[in-house]
N, CA and C of each residue as an Amber inpcrd file, in Angstrom:
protein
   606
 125.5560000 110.0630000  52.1650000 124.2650000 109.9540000  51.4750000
 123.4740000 108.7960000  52.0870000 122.0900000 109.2570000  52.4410000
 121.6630000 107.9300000  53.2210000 120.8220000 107.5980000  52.6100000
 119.8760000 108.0170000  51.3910000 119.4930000 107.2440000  50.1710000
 120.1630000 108.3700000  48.3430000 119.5920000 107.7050000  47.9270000
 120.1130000 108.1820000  46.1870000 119.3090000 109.5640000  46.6780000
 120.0410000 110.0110000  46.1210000 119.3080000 111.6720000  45.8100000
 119.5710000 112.7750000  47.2090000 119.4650000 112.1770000  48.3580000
 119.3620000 112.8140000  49.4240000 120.8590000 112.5580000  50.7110000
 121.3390000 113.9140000  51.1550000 122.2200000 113.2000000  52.4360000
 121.9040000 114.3070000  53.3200000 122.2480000 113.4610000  54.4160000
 122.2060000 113.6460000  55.9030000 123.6510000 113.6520000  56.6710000
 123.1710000 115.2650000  57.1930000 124.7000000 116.0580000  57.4040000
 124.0030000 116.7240000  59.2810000 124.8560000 117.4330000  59.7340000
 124.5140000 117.9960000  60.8830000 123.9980000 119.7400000  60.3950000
 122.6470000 120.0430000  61.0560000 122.1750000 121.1020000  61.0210000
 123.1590000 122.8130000  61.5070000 123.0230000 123.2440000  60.3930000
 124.1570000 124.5780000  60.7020000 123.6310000 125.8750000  60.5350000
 123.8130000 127.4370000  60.6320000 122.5390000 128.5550000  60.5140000
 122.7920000 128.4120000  59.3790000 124.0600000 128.2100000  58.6710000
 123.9560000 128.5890000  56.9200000 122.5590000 128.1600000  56.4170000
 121.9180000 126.9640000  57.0610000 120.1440000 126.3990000  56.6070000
 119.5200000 127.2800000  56.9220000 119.7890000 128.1970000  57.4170000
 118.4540000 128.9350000  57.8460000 117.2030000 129.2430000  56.8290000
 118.0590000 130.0090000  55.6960000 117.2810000 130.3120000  54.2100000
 116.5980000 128.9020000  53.6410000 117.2410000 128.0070000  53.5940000
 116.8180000 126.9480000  52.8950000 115.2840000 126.3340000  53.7480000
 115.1910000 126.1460000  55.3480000 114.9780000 125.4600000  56.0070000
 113.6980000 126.3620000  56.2810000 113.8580000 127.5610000  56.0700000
 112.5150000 128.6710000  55.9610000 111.8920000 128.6100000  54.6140000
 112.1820000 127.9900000  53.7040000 111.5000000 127.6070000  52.9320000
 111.0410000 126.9030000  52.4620000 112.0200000 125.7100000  53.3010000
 110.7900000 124.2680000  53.2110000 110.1000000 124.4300000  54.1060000
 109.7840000 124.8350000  54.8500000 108.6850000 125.1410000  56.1520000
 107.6530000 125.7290000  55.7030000 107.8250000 126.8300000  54.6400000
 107.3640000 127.6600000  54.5570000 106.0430000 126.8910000  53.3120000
 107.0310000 125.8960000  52.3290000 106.3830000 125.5870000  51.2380000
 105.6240000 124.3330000  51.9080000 105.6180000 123.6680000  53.0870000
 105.2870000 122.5210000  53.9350000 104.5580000 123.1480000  54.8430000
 103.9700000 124.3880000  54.8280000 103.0440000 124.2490000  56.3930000
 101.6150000 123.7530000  56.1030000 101.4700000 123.9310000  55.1600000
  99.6760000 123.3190000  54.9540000  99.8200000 121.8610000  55.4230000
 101.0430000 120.9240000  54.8610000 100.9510000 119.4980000  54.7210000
 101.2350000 119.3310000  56.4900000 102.0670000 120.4920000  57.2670000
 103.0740000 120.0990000  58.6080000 102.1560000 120.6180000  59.9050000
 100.9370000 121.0860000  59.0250000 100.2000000 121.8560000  60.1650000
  99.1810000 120.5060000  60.8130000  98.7670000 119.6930000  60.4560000
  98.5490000 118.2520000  60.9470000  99.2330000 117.3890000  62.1310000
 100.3620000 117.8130000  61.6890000 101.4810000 116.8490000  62.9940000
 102.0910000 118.1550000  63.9050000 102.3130000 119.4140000  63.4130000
 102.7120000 120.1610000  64.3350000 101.4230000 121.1320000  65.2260000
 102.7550000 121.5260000  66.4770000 101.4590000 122.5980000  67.1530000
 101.7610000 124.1330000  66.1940000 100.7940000 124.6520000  67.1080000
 100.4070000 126.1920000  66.2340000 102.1690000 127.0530000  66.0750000
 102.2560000 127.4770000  65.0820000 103.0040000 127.9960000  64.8700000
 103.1850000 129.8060000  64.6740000 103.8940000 130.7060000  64.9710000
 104.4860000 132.0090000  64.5400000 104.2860000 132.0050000  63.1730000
 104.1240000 133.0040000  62.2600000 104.7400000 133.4900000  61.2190000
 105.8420000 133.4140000  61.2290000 106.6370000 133.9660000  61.8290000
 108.3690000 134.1470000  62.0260000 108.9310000 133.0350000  62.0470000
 108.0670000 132.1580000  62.4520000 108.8160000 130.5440000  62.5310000
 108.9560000 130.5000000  60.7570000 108.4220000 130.7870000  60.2250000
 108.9340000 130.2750000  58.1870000 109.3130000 131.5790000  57.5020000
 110.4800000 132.2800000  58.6370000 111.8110000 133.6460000  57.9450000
 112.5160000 132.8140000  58.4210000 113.5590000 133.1800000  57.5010000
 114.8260000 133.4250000  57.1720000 115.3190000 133.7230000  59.0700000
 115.0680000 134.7040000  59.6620000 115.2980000 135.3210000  60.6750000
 114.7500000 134.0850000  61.7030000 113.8200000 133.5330000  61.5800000
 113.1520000 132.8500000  62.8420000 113.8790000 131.6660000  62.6150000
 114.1080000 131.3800000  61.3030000 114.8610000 129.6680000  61.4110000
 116.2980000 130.1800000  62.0080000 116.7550000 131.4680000  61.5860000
 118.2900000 131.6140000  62.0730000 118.1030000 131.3060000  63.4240000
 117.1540000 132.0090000  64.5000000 116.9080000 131.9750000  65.9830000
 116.8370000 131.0780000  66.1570000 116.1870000 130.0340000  65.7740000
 115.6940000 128.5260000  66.3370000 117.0930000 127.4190000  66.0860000
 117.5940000 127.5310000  64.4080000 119.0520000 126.7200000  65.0310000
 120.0060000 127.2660000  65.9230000 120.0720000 128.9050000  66.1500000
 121.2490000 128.6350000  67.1290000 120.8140000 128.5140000  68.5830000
 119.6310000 128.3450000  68.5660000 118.7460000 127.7140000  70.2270000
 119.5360000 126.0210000  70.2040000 118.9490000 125.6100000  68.6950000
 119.7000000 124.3780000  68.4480000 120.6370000 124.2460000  68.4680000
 121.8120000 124.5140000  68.4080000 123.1370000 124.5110000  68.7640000
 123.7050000 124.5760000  69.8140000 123.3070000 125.4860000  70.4880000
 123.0560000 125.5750000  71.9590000 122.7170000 124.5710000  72.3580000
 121.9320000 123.8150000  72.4100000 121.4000000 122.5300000  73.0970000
 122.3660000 121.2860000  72.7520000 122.9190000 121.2940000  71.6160000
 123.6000000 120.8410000  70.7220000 125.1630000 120.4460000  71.8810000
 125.2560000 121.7510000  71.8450000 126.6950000 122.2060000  72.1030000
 127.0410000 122.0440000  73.7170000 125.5790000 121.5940000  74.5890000
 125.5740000 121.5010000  76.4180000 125.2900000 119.5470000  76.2180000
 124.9600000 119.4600000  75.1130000 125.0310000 117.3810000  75.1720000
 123.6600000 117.1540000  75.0150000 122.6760000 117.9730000  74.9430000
 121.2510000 117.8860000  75.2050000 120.9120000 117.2120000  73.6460000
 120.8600000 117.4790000  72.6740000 120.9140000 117.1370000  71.5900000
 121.5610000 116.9350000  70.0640000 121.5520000 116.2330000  69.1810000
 121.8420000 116.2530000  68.2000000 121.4300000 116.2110000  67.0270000
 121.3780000 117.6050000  66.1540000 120.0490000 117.9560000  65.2510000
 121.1280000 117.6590000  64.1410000 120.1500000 116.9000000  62.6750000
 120.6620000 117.2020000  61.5280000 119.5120000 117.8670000  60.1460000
 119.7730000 117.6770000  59.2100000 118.9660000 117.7990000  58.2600000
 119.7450000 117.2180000  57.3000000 118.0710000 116.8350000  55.9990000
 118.6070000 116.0150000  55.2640000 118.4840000 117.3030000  53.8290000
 119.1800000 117.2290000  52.5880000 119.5350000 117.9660000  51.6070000
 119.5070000 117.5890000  50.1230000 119.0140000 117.6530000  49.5920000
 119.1150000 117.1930000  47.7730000 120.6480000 117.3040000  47.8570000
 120.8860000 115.9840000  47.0620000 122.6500000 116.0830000  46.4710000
 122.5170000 116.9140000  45.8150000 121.7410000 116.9320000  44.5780000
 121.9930000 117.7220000  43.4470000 121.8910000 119.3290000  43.4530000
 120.4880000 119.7750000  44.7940000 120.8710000 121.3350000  44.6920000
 121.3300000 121.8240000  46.0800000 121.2040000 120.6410000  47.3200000
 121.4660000 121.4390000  48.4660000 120.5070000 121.9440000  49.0390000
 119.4870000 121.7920000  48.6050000 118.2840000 122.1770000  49.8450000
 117.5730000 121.1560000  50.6540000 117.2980000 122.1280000  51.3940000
 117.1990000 121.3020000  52.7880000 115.5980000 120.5840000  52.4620000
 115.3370000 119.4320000  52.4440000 114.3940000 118.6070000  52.4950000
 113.6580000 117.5780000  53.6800000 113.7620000 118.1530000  54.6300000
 113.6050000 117.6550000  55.7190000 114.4510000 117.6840000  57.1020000
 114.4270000 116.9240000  57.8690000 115.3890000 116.7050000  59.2500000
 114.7030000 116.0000000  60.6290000 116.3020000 115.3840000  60.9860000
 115.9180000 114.6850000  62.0030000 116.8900000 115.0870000  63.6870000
 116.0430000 114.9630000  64.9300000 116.7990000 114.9990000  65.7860000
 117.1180000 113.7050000  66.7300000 118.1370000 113.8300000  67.1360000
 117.9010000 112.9150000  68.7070000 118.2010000 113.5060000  69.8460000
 117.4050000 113.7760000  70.3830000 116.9190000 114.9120000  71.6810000
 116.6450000 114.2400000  72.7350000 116.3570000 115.2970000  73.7810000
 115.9060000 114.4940000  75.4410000 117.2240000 114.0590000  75.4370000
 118.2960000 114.2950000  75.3020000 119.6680000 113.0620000  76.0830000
 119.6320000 113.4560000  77.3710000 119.8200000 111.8930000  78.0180000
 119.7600000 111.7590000  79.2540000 120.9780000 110.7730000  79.7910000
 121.6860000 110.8880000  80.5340000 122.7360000 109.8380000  80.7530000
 122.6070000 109.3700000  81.9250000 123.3970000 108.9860000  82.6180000
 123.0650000 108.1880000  84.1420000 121.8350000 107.1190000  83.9280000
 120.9710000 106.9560000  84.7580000 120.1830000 105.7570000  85.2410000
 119.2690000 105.7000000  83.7590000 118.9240000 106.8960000  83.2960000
 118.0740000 106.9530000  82.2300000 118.7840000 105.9590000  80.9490000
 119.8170000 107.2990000  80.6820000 120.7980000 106.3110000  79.1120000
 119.8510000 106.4440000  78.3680000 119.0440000 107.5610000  77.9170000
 118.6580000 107.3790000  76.7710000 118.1640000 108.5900000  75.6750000
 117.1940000 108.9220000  75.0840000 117.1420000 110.1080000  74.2930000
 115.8670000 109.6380000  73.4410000 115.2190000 110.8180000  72.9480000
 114.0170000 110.5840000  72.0370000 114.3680000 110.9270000  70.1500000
 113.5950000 110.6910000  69.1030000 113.9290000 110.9180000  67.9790000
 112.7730000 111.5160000  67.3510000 113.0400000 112.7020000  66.5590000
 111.9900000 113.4310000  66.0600000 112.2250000 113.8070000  64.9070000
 111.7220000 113.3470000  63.6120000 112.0170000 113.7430000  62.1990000
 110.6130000 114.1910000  61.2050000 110.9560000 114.4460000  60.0950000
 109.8290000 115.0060000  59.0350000 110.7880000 115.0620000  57.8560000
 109.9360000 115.0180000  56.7960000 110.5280000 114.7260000  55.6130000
 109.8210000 115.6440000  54.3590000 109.8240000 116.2860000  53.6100000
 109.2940000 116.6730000  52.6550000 108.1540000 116.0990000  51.6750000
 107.2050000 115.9720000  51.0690000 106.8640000 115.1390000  50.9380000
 107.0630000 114.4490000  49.6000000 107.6760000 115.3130000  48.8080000
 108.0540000 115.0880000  47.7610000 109.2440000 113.2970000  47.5890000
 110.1670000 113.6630000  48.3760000 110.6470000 112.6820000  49.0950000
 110.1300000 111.5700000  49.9190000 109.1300000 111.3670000  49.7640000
 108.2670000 110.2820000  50.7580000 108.3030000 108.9650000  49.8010000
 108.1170000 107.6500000  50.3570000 108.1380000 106.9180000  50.3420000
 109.8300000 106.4490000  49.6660000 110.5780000 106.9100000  49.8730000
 111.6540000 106.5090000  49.3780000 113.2120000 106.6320000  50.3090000
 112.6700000 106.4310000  51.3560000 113.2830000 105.5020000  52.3850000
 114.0650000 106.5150000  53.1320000 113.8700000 107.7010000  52.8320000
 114.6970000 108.7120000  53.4160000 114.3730000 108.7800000  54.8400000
 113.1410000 108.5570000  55.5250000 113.1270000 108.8590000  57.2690000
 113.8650000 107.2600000  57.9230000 113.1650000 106.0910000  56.9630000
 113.9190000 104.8780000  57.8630000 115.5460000 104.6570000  57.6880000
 115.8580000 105.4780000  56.4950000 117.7800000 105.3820000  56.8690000
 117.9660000 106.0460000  57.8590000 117.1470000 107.1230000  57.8790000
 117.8080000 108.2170000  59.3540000 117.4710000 107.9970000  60.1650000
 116.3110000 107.5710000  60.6610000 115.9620000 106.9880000  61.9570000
 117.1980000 105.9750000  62.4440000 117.1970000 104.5670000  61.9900000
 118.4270000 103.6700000  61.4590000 119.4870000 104.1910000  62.0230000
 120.3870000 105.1570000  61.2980000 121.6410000 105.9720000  61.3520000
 121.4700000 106.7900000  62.9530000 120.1650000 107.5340000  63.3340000
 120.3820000 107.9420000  64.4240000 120.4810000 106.9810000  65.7740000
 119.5890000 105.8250000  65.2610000 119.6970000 104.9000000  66.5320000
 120.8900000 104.1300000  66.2480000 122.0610000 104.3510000  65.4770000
 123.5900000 103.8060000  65.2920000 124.1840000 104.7360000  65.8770000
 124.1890000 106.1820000  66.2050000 124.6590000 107.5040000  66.5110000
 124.2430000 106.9060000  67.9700000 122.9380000 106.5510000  68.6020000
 122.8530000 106.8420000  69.7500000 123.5310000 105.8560000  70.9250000
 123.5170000 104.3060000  69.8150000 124.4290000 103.3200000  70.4080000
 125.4990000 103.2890000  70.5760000 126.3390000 103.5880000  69.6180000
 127.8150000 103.3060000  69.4050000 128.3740000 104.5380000  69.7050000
 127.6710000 106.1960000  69.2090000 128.3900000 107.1080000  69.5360000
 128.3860000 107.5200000  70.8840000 127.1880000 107.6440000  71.2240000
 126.9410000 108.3730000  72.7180000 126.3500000 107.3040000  73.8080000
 126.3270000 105.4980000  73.5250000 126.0680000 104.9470000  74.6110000
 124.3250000 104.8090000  75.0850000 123.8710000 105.4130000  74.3030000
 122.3700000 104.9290000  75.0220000 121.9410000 103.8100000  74.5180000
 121.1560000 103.7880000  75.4300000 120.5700000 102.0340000  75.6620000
 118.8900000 102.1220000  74.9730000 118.6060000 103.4410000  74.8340000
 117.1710000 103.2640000  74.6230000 116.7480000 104.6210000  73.7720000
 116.0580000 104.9330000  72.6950000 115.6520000 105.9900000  72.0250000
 114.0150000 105.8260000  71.9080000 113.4050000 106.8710000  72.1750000
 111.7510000 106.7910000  72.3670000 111.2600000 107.6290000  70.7950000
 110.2390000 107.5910000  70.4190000 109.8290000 108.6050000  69.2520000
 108.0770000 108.8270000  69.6730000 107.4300000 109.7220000  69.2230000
 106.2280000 109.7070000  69.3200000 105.6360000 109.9390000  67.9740000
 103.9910000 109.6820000  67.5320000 103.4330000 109.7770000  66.3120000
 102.1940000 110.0180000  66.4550000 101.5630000 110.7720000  65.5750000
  99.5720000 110.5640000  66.2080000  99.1280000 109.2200000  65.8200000
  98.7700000 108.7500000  66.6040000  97.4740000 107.6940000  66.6520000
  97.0960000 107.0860000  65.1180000  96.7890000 108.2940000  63.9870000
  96.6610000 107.4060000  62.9920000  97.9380000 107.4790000  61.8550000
  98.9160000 107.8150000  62.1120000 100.0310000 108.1240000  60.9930000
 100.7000000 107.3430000  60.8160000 100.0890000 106.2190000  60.1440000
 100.5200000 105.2770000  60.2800000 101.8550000 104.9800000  59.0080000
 102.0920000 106.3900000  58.4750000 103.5580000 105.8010000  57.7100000
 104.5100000 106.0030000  58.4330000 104.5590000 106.9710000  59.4980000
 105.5080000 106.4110000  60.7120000 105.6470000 105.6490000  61.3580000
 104.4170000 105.0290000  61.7320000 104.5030000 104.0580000  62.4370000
 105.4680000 103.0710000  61.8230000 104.9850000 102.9950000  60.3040000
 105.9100000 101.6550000  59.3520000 107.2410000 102.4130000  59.8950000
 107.5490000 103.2710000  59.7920000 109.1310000 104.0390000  59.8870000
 109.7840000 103.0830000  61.2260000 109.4280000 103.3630000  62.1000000
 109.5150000 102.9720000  63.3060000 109.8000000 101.8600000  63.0950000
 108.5350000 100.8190000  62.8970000 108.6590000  99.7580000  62.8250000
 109.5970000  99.2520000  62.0340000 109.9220000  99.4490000  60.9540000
 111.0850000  98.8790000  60.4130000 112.5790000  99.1520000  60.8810000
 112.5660000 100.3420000  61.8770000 113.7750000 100.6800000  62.0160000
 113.7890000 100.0450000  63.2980000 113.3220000  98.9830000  64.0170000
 113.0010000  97.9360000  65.1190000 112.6400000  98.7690000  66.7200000
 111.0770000  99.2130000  66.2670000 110.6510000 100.2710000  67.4880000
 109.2000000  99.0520000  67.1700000 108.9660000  99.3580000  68.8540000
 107.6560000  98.2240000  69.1250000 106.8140000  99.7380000  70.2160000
 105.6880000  99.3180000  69.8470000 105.1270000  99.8600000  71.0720000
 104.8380000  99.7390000  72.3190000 104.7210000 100.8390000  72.9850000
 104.9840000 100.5350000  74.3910000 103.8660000 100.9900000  75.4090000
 103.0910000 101.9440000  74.9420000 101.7640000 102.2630000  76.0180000
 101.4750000 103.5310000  75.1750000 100.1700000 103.8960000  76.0060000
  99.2370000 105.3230000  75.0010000 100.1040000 106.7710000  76.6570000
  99.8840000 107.6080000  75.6610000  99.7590000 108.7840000  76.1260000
  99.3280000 109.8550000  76.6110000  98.2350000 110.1410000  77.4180000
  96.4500000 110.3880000  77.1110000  96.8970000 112.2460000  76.3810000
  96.3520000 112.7850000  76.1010000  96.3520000 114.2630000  76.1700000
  97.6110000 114.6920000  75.8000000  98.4600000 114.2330000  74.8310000
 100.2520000 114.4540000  74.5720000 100.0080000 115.8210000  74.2910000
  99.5860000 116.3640000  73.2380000  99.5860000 117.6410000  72.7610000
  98.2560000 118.3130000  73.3230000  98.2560000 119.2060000  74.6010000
  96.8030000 120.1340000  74.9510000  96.4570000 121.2700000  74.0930000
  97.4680000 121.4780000  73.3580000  97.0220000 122.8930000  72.4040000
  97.8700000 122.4880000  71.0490000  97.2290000 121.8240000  70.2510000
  97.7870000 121.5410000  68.9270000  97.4710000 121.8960000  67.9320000
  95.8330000 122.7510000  67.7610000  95.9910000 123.1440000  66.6860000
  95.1460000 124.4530000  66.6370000  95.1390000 125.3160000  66.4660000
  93.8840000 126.6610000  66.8860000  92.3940000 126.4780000  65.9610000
  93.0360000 125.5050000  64.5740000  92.0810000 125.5220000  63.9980000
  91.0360000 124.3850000  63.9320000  91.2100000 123.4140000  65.1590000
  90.4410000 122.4830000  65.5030000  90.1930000 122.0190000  67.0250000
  89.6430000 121.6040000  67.8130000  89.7280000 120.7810000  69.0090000
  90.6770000 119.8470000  69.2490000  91.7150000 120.1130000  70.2940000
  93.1220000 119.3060000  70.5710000  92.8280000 117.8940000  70.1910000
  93.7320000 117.1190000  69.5460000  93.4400000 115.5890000  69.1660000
  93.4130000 114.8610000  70.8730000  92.7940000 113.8460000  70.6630000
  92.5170000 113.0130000  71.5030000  93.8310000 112.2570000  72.6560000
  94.3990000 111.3040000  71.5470000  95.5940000 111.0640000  72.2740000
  96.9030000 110.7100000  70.9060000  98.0740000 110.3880000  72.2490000
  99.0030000 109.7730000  71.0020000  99.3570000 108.4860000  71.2480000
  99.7620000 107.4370000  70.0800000 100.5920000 106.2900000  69.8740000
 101.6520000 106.5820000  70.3110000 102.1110000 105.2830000  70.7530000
 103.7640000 104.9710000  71.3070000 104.2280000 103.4010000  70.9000000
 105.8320000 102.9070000  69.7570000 105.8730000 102.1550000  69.6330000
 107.0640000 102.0300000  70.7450000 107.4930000 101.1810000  70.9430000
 109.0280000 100.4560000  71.2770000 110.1620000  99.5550000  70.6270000
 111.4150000  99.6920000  70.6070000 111.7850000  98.6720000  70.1420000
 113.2820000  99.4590000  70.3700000 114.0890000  99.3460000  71.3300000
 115.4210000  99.7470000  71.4130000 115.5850000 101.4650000  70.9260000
 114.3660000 101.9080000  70.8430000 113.9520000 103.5430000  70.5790000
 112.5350000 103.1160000  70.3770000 111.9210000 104.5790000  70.7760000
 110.2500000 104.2290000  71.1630000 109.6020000 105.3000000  70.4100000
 108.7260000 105.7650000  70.3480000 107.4300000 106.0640000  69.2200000
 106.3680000 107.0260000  70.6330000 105.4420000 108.2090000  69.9880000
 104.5130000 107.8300000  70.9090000 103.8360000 109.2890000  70.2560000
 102.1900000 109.7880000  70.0580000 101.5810000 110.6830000  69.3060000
  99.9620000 110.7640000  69.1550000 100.2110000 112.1780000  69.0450000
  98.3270000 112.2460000  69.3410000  97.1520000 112.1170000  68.3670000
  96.4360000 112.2330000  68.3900000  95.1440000 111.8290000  67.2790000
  94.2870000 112.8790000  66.6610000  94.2890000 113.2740000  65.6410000
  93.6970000 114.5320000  64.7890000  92.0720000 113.7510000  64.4300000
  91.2690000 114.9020000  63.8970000  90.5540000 114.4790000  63.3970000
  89.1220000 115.0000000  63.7850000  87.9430000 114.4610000  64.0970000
  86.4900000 114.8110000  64.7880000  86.7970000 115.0920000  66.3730000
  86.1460000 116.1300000  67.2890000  85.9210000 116.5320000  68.2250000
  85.4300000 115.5970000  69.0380000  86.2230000 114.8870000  69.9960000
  85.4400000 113.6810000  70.9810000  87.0270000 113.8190000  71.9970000
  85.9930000 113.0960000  73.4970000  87.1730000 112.7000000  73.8570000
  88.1500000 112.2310000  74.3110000  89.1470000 112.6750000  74.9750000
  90.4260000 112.7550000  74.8260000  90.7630000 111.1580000  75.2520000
  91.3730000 110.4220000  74.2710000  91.9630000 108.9120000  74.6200000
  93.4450000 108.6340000  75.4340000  93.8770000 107.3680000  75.3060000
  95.2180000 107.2660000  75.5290000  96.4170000 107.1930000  73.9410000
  97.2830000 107.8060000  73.9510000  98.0030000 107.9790000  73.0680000
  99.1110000 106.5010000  73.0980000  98.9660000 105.6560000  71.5670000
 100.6780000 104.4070000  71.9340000 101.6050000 105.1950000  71.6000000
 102.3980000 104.2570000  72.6020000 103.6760000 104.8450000  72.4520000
 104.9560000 103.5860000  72.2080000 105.5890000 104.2460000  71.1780000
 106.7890000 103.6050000  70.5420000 108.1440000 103.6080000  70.9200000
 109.0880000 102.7960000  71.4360000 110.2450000 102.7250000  72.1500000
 111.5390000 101.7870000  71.4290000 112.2580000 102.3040000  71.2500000
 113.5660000 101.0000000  70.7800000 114.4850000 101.2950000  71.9090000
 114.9560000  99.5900000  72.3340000 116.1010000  99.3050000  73.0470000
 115.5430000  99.1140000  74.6800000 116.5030000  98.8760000  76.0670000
 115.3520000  98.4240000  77.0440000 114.6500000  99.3610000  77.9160000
């Protein structure tokens, strides 16, 4: 359990049902930070396809996906990855999470962030975890930042096709700090900036 109410386990297809329906009940709030999405992406059927893509990736060293779950009923309320693994000269990997929002402000992304950059040190040896965020989201940014990510440079143009129902955001943020940060900018039609970017470790 990585706060009261909520734990964080490794992602399996048995989520599929669950994980298509927090998607499903989250796309108005997820359509902001994500790119354009399928229908099929929020079945039952499309989440089954997409974790065992995840597993797959999972299962060659490339990544390590979890999700987080209500103690009390077991549904899936979010999730986090640590992806991009890279070993040799690199040594390092990126972190990508979302949370429900119901669950927000109650510490559920900075334990896991936390816990994954403990997973990425001690279990698998990297030296460095990157994350990205848009430009103004800034309760990730706090995420980051508390979980000791500093920023590290902009991004210009991170996402070229992010949303169908607006003009691509501008740029993204990037923090740093022993895992890094980095995300594009929603909002009025102008353009395109440099995106910061967020990094923890060297």
């Amino acid at each position: 359990m990585i706060v009261d109410g909520v734990e964080m386990r490794g992602v399996a297809l048995d989520d599929a049902a669950g994980l298509a329906e927090a998607f499903a009940r989250n796309r108005a709030f997820m359509a902001r930070f994500e790119p354009v999405r399928p229908d099929a992406f929020y079945t039952e059927d499309g989440q089954r396809e997409r974790i065992e893509g995840v597993l797959a990736e999972r299962d060659a060293g490339r990544i390590v996906p979890y999700v987080f779950v209500e103690s009390a009923t077991g549904a899936p309320v979010g999730a986090i990855n640590l992806g991009s693994i890279a070993y040799g000269p690199l040594c390092s990997g990126g972190v990508g999470y979302w949370v429900d929002p119901a669950w927000h402000g109650k510490g559920v992304a900075t334990a896991a962030v936390e816990e994954v950059c403990r997973v990425a040190r001690d279990e698998l040896g990297l030296h460095r975890v990157e994350a990205g965020t848009l430009v103004d989201n800034l309760a990730s940014q706090r995420v980051l930042a508390k979980a000791g990510f500093e920023p590290f440079g902009l991004a210009p143009r991170y996402l070229p096709k992010h949303s169908a129902r607006r003009a691509p955001p501008p740029a993204a943020a990037c923090v740093r700090a022993g895992a890094g940060v980095s995300a594009p900018v929603p909002g009025r039609p102008r353009p395109p900036r440099p995106r910061p970017c967020w990094r923890r470790g060297g």
